[in-house]
Tab-separated table of C-alpha atoms in Angstrom:
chain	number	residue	atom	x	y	z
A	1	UNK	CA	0.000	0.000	0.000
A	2	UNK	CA	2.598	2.380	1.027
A	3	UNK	CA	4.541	1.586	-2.709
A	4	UNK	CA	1.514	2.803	-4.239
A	5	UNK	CA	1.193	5.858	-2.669
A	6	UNK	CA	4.368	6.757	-2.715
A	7	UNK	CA	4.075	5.945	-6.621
A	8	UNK	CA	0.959	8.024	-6.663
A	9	UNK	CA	2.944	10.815	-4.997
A	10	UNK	CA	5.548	10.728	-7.874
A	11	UNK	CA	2.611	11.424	-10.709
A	12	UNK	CA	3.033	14.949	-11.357
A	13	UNK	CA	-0.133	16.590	-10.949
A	14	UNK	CA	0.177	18.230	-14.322
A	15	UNK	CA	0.967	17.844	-18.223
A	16	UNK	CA	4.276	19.618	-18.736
A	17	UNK	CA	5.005	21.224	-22.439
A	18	UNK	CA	7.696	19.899	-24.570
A	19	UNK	CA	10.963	22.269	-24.376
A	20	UNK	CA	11.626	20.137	-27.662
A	21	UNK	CA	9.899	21.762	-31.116
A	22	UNK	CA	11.766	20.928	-33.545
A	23	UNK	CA	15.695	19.675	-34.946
A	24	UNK	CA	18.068	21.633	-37.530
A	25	UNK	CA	19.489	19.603	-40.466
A	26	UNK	CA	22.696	21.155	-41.816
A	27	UNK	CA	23.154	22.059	-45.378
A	28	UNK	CA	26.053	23.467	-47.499
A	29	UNK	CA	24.090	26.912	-47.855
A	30	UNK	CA	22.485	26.838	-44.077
A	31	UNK	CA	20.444	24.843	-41.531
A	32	UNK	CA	17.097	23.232	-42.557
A	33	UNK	CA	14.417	24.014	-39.495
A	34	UNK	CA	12.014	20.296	-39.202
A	35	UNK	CA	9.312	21.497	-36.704
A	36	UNK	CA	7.517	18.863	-34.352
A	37	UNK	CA	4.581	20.800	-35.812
A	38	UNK	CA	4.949	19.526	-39.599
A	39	UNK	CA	5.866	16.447	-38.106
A	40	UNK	CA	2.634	15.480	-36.458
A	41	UNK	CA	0.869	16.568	-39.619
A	42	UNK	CA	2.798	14.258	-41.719
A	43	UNK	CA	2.391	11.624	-39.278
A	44	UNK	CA	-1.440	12.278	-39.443
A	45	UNK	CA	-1.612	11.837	-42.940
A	46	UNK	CA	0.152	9.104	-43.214
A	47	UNK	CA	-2.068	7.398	-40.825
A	48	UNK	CA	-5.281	8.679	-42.326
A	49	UNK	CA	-4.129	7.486	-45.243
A	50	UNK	CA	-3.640	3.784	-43.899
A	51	UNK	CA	-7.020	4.232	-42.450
A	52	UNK	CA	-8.286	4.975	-45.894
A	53	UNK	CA	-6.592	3.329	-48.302
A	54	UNK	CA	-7.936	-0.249	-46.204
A	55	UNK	CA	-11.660	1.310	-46.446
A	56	UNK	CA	-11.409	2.419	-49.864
A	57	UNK	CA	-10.039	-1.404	-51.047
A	58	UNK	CA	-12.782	-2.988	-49.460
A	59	UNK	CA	-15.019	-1.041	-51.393
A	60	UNK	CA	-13.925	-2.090	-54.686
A	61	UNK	CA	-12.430	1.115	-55.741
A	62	UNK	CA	-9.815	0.933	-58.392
A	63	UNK	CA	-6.497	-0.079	-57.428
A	64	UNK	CA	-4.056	3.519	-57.095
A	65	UNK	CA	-7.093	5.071	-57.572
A	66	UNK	CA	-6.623	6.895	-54.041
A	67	UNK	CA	-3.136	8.087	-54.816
A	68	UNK	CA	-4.846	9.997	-57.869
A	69	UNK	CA	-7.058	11.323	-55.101
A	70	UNK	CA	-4.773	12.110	-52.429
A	71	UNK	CA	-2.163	13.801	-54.506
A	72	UNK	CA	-5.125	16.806	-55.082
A	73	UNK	CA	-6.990	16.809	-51.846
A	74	UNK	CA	-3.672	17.447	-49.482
A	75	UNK	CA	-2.739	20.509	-50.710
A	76	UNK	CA	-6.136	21.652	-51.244
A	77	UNK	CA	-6.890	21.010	-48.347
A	78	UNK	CA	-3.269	22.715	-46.275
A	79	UNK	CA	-4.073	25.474	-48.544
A	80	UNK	CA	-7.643	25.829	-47.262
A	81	UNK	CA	-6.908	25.676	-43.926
A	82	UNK	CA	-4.372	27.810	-43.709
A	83	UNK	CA	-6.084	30.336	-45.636
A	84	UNK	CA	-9.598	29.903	-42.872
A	85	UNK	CA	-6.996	30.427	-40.098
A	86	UNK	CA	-5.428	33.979	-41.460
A	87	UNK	CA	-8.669	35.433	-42.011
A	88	UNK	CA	-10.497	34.072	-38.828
A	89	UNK	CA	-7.510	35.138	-37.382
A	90	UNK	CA	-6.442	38.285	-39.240
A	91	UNK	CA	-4.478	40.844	-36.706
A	92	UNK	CA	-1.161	39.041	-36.457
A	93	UNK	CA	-1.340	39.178	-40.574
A	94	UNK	CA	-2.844	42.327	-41.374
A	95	UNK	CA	-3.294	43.740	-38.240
A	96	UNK	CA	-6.269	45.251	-35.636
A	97	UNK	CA	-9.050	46.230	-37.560
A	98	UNK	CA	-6.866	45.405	-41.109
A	99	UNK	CA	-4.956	48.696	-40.346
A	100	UNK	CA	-2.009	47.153	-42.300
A	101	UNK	CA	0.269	46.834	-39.433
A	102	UNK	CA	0.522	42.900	-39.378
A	103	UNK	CA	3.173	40.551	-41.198
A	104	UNK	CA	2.081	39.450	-44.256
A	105	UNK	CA	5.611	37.301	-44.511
A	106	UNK	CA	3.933	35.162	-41.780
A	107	UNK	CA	1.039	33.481	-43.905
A	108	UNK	CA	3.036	31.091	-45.615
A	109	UNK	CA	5.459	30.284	-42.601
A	110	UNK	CA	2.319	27.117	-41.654
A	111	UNK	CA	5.457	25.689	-39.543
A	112	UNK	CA	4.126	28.370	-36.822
A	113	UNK	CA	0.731	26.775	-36.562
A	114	UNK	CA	-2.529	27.685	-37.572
A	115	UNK	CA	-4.536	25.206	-39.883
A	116	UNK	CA	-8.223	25.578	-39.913
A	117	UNK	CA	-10.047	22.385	-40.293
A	118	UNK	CA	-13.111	23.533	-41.574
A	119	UNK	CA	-10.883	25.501	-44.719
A	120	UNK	CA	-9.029	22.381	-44.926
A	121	UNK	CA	-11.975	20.210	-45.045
A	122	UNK	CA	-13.951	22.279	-48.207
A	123	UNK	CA	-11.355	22.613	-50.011
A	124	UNK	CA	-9.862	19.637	-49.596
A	125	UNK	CA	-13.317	17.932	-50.860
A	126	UNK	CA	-12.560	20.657	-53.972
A	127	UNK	CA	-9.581	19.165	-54.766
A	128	UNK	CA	-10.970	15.079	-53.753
A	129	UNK	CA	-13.513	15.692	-56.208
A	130	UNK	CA	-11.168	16.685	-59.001
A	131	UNK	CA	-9.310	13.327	-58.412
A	132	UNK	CA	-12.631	11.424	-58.075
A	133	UNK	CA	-13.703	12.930	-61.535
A	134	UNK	CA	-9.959	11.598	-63.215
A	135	UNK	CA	-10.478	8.293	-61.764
A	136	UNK	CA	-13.665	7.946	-62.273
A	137	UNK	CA	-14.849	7.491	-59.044
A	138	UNK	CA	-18.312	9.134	-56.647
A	139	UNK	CA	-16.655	11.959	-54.550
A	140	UNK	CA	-19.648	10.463	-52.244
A	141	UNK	CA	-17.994	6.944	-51.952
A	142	UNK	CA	-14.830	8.394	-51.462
A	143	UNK	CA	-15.971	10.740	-48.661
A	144	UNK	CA	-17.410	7.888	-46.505
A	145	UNK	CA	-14.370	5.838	-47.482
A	146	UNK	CA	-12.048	8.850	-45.764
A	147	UNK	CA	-14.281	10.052	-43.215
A	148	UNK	CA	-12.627	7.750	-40.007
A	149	UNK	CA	-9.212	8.634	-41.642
A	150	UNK	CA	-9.924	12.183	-41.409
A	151	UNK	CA	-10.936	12.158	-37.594
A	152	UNK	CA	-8.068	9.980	-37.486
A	153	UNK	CA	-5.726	12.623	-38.578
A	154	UNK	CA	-6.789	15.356	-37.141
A	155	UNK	CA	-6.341	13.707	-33.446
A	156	UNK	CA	-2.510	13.192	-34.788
A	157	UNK	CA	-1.651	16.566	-36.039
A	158	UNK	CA	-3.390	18.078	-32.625
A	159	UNK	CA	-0.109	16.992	-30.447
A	160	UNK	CA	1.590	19.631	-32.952
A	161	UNK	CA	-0.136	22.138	-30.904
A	162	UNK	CA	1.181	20.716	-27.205
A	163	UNK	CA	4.767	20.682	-28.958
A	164	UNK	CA	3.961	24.580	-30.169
A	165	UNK	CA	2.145	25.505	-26.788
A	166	UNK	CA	-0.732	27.151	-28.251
A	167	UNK	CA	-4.512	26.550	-28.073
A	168	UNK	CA	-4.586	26.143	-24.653
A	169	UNK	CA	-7.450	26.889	-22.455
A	170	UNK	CA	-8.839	28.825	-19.376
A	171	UNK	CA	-6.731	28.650	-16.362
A	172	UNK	CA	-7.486	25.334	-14.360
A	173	UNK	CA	-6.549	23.825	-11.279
A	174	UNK	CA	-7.335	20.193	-12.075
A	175	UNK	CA	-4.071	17.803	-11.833
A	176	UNK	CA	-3.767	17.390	-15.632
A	177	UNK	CA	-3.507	21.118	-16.704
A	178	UNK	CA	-1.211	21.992	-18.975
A	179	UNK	CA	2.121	23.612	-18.109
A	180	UNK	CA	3.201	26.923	-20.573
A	181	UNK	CA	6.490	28.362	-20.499
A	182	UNK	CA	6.354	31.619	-18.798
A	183	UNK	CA	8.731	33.185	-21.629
A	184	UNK	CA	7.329	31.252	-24.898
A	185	UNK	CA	4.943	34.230	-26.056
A	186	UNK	CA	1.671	32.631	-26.502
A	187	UNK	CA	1.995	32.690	-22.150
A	188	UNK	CA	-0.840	35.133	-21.431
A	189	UNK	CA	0.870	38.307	-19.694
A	190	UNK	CA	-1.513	39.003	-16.878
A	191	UNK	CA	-1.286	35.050	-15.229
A	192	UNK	CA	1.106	34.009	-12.947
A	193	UNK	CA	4.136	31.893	-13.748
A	194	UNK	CA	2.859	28.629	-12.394
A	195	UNK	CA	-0.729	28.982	-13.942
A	196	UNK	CA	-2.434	25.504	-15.406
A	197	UNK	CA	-4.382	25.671	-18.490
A	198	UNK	CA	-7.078	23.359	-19.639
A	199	UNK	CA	-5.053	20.416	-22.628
A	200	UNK	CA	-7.425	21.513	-25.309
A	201	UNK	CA	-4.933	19.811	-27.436
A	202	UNK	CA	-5.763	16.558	-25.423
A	203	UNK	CA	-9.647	17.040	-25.027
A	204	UNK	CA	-10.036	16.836	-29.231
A	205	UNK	CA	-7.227	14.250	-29.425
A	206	UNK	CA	-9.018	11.910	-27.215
A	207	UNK	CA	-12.861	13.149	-29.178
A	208	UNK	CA	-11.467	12.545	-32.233
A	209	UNK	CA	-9.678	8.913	-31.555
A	210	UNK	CA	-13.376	7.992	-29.733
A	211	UNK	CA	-14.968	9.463	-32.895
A	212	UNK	CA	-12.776	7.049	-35.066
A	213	UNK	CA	-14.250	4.117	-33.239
A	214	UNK	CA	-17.885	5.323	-33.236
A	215	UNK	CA	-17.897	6.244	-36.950
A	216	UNK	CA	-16.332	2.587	-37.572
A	217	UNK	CA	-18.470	0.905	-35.494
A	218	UNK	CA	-21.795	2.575	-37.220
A	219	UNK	CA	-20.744	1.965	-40.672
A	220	UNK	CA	-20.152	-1.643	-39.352
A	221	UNK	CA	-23.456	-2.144	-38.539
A	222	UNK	CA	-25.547	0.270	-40.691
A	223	UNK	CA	-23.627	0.724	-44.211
A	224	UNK	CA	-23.611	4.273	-44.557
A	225	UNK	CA	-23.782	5.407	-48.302
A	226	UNK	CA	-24.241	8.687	-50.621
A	227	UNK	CA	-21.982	10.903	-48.339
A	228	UNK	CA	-23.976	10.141	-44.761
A	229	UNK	CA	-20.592	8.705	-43.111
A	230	UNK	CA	-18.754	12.045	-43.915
A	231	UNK	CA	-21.879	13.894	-42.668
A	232	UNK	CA	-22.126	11.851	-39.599
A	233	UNK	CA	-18.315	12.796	-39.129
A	234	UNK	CA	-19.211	16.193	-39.184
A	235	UNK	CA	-21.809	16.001	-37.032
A	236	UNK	CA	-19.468	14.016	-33.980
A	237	UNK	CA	-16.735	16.719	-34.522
A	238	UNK	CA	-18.698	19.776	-34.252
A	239	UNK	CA	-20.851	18.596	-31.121
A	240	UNK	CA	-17.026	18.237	-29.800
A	241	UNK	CA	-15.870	21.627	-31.287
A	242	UNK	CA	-18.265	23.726	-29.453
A	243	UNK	CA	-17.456	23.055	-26.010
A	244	UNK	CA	-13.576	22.518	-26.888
A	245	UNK	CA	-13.643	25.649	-28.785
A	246	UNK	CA	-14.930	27.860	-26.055
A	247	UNK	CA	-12.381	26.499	-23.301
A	248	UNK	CA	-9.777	28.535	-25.410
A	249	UNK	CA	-8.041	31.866	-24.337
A	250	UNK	CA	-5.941	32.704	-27.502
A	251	UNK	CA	-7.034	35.378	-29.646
A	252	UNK	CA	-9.452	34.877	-32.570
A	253	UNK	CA	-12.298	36.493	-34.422
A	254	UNK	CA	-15.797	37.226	-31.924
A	255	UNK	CA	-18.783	37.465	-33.792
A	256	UNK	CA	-22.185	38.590	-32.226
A	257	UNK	CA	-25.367	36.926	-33.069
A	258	UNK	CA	-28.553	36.573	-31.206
A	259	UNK	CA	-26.850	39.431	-28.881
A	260	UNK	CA	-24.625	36.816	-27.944
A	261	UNK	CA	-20.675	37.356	-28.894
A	262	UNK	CA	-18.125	33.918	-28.646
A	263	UNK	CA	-15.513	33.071	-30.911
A	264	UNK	CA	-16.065	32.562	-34.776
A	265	UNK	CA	-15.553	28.412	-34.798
A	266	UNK	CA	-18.334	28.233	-31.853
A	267	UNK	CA	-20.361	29.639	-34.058
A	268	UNK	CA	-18.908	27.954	-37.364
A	269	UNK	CA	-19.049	24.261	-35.896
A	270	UNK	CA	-23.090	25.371	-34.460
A	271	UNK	CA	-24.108	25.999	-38.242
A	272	UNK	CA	-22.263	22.840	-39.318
A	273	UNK	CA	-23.778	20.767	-36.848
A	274	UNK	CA	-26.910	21.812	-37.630
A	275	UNK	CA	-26.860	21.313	-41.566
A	276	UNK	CA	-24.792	17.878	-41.218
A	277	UNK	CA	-27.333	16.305	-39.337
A	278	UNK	CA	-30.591	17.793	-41.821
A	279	UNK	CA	-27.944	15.966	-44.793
A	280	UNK	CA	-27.387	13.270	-43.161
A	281	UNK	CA	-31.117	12.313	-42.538
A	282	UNK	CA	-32.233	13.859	-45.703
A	283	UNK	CA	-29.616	11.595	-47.551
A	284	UNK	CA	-31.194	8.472	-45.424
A	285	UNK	CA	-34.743	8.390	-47.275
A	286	UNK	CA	-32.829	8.042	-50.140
A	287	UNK	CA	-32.705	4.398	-49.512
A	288	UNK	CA	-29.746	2.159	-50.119
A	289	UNK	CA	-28.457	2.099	-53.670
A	290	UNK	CA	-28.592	-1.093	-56.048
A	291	UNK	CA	-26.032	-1.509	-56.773
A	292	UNK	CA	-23.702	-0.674	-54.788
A	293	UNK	CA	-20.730	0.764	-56.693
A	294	UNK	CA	-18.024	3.471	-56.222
A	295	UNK	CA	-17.792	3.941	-59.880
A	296	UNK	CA	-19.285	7.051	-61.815
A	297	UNK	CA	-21.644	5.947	-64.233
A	298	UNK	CA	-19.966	5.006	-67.750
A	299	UNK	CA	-16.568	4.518	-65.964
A	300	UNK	CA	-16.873	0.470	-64.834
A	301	UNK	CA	-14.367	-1.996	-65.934
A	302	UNK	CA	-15.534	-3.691	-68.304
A	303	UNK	CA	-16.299	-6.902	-67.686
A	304	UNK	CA	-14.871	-10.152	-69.473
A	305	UNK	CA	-17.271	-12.405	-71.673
A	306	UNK	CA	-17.531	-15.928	-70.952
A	307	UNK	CA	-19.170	-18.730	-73.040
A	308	UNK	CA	-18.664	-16.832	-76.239
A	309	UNK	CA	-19.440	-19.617	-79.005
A	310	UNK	CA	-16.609	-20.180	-81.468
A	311	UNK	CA	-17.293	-18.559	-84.698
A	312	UNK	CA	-16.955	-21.363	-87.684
A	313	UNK	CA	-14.122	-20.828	-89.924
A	314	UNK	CA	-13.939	-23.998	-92.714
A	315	UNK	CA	-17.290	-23.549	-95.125
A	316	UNK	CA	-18.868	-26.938	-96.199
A	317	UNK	CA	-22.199	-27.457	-97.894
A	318	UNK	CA	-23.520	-27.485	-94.385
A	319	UNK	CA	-22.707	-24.133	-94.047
A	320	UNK	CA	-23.857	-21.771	-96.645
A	321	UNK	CA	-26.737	-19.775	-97.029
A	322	UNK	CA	-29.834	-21.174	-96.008
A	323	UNK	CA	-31.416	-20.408	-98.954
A	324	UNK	CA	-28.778	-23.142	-100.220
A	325	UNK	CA	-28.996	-25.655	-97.402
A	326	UNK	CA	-28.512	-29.739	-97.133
A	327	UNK	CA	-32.252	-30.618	-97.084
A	328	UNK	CA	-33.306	-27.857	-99.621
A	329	UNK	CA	-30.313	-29.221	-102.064
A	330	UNK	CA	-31.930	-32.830	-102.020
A	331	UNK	CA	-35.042	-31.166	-102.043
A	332	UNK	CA	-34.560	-30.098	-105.408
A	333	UNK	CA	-32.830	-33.156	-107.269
A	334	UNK	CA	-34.593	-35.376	-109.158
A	335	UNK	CA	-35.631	-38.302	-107.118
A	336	UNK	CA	-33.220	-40.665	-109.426
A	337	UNK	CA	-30.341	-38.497	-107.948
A	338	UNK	CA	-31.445	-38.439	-104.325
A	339	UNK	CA	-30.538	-40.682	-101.936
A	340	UNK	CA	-30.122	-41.693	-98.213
A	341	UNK	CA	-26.225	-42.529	-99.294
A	342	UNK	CA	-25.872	-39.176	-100.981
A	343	UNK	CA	-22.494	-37.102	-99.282
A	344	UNK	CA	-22.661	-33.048	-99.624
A	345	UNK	CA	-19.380	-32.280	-101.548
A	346	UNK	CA	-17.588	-28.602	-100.476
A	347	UNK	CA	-19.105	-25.733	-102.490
A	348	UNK	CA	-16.131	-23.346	-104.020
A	349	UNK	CA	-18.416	-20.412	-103.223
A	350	UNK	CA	-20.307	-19.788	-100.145
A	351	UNK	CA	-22.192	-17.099	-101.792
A	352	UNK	CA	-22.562	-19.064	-105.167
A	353	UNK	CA	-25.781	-18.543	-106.175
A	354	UNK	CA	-28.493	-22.011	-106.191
A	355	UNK	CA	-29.499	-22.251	-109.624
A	356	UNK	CA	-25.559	-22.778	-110.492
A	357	UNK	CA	-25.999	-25.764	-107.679
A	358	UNK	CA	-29.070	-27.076	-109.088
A	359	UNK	CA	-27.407	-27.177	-112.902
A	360	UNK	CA	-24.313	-28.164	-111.340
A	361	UNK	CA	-26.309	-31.549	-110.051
A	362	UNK	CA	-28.644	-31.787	-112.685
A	363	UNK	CA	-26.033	-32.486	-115.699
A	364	UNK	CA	-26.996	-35.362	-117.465
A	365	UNK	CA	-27.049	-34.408	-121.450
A	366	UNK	CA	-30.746	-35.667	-121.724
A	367	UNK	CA	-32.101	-32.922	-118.999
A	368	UNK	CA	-29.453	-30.671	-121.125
A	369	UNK	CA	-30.820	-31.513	-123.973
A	370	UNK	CA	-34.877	-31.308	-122.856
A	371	UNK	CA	-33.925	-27.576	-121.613
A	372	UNK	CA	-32.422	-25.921	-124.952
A	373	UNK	CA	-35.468	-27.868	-126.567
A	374	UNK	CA	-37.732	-24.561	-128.032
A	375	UNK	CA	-41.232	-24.735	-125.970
A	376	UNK	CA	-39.881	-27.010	-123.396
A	377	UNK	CA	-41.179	-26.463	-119.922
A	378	UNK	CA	-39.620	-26.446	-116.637
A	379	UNK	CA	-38.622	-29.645	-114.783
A	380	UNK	CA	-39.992	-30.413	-111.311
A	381	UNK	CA	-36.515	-30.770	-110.062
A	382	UNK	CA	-35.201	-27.160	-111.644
A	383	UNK	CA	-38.113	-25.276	-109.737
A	384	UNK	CA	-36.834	-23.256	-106.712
């Protein structure tokens, strides 16, 4: 007993921050700056993309078809997030009030921070659906193929913001707050040194990995098609966004609606929540579809014929027109000529026309004879 105390006594009552952001890799011309930051974004996608690329192949999807994909949605979708977090974010790049006084040299530098997931998530379906529409593929399929991945991802690249220390919370005194460096600059100014902050950074990480389950689990059980996965995504995060969101301290963009003012993604993950869930139930009277298929229309592989017959390629009397068949050429001998014993030679012409088969058989010099006669009539056997 007195072990684990004395264990539980060396816990530390709090979450300490990283010192560690980031290593230098030397180069002839300088030092190239790899930030923990980046890191835990590549490390996210690469993950997501595990996540995915299993879902996707289970789905029947072509084969590399979500390389073709992925090589349009990721920068879409860094581009699109970056860009939502300068402009719901705008003093440190264009300063208070756009006065001009901000950096603009800081918008590219996304090694700082500052990724916007909803920017990231609509353009990133911009640039999904331009790689769904090369490899012929439903943008829908492919959305509830990704949507775990996603959630996945995102709970990765959040540790970028514990190694950064920003997006912290409200001061807290429960024993896992969060520990800032009194000197890094994102430690508000009027706190004291040893203040704990609420692990926003850890309250989405550990949403989002419980969201990947929940999401998995559902489409599991219930088959989610035409989009309602990805919509059902949406709906999980945002519920989680709202109250995450408004733990936060750092500065943003407060918008005031209904005479009541809170930050911008409150109010951006509110309106989300509400249309994803109208879509997503909307989407389910649809019904399931038949079939089942992440293809566009027009674009399936085409399937191989079985069974074909063999098409004949020696010609005997057996095969020729049937206006010049077996029967009809006994038909229309004369019955001293036709017999049971009688063997169909080759023809030298498929096409040759049957008169030329019935003089051909009917030879004899007396029927010659009868049919230059002047007046003569036809023969029963030369009738067609």
């Amino acid at each position: 007993m007195q072990t684990v105390l004395h264990a539980a006594a060396m816990v530390p009552m709090s979450i300490p921050s990283p010192s560690w952001s980031g290593f230098d890799i030397p180069l002839p011309w300088g030092t190239l700056r790899i930030h923990a930051y980046a890191l835990c974004i590549l490390a996210g996608i690469i993950v997501g993309l595990w996540l995915t690329s299993a879902r996707w192949k289970r789905r029947g999807a072509p084969e590399g078809s979500l390389w073709d994909i992925a090589i349009w949605a990721i920068p879409f979708g860094i581009i699109g997030g970056r860009l939502y977090h300068v402009f719901s974010s705008p003093d440190a790049y264009f300063g208070p009030g756009f006065d001009g006084t901000g950096d603009l040299s800081l918008i590219p530098q996304i090694q700082r921070g500052g990724l916007g997931i909803w920017g990231a998530v609509v353009l990133g379906a911009v640039g999904a659906w331009i790689g769904c529409r090369r490899a012929g593929v439903k943008l829908t399929a492919f959305l509830d193929a990704a949507a775990p991945g996603l959630l996945l991802a995102q709970a990765i690249g959040r540790l970028g913001n514990w190694f950064n220390q920003e997006l912290f919370g409200a001061p807290t005194t429960l024993p896992w707050g969060l520990e800032i460096d009194p000197a890094n600059a994102n430690f508000p100014a009027d706190m004291a040194a040893d203040t704990l902050f609420h692990p926003t950074f850890l309250y989405e990480m550990l949403w989002n990995l419980a969201g990947v389950a929940i999401l998995l689990l559902l489409d599991k059980k219930f088959h989610f098609r035409w989009g309602r996965l990805f919509w059902l995504y949406a709906v999980y995060y945002t519920l989680g966004r709202v109250w995450i969101e408004a733990l936060r301290i750092d500065d943003a963009e407060q918008i005031n609606l209904l005479g009541i003012t809170t930050r911008l993604n409150v109010w951006t993950s509110i309106f989300v929540f509400i249309a994803a869930l109208a879509i997503f139930f909307i989407l389910g009277r649809r019904g399931r579809p038949v079939p089942d298929t992440p293809y566009l229309a027009g674009r399936e592989p085409e399937e191989k014929k079985e069974n074909e017959p063999v098409p004949v390629t020696s010609v005997t009397s057996h095969d020729v027109d049937a206006s010049v068949s077996d029967t009809g050429s006994r038909g229309n001998l004369p019955d001293n000529q036709s017999d049971s014993g009688h063997v169909d030679e080759p023809q030298e012409t498929a096409g040759k026309p049957e008169k030329d088969t019935a003089s051909t058989t009917d030879s004899t010099p007396a029927a010659t004879a009868a049919r230059k006669a002047p007046g003569s009539t036809p023969d029963e056997g030369d009738t067609k």
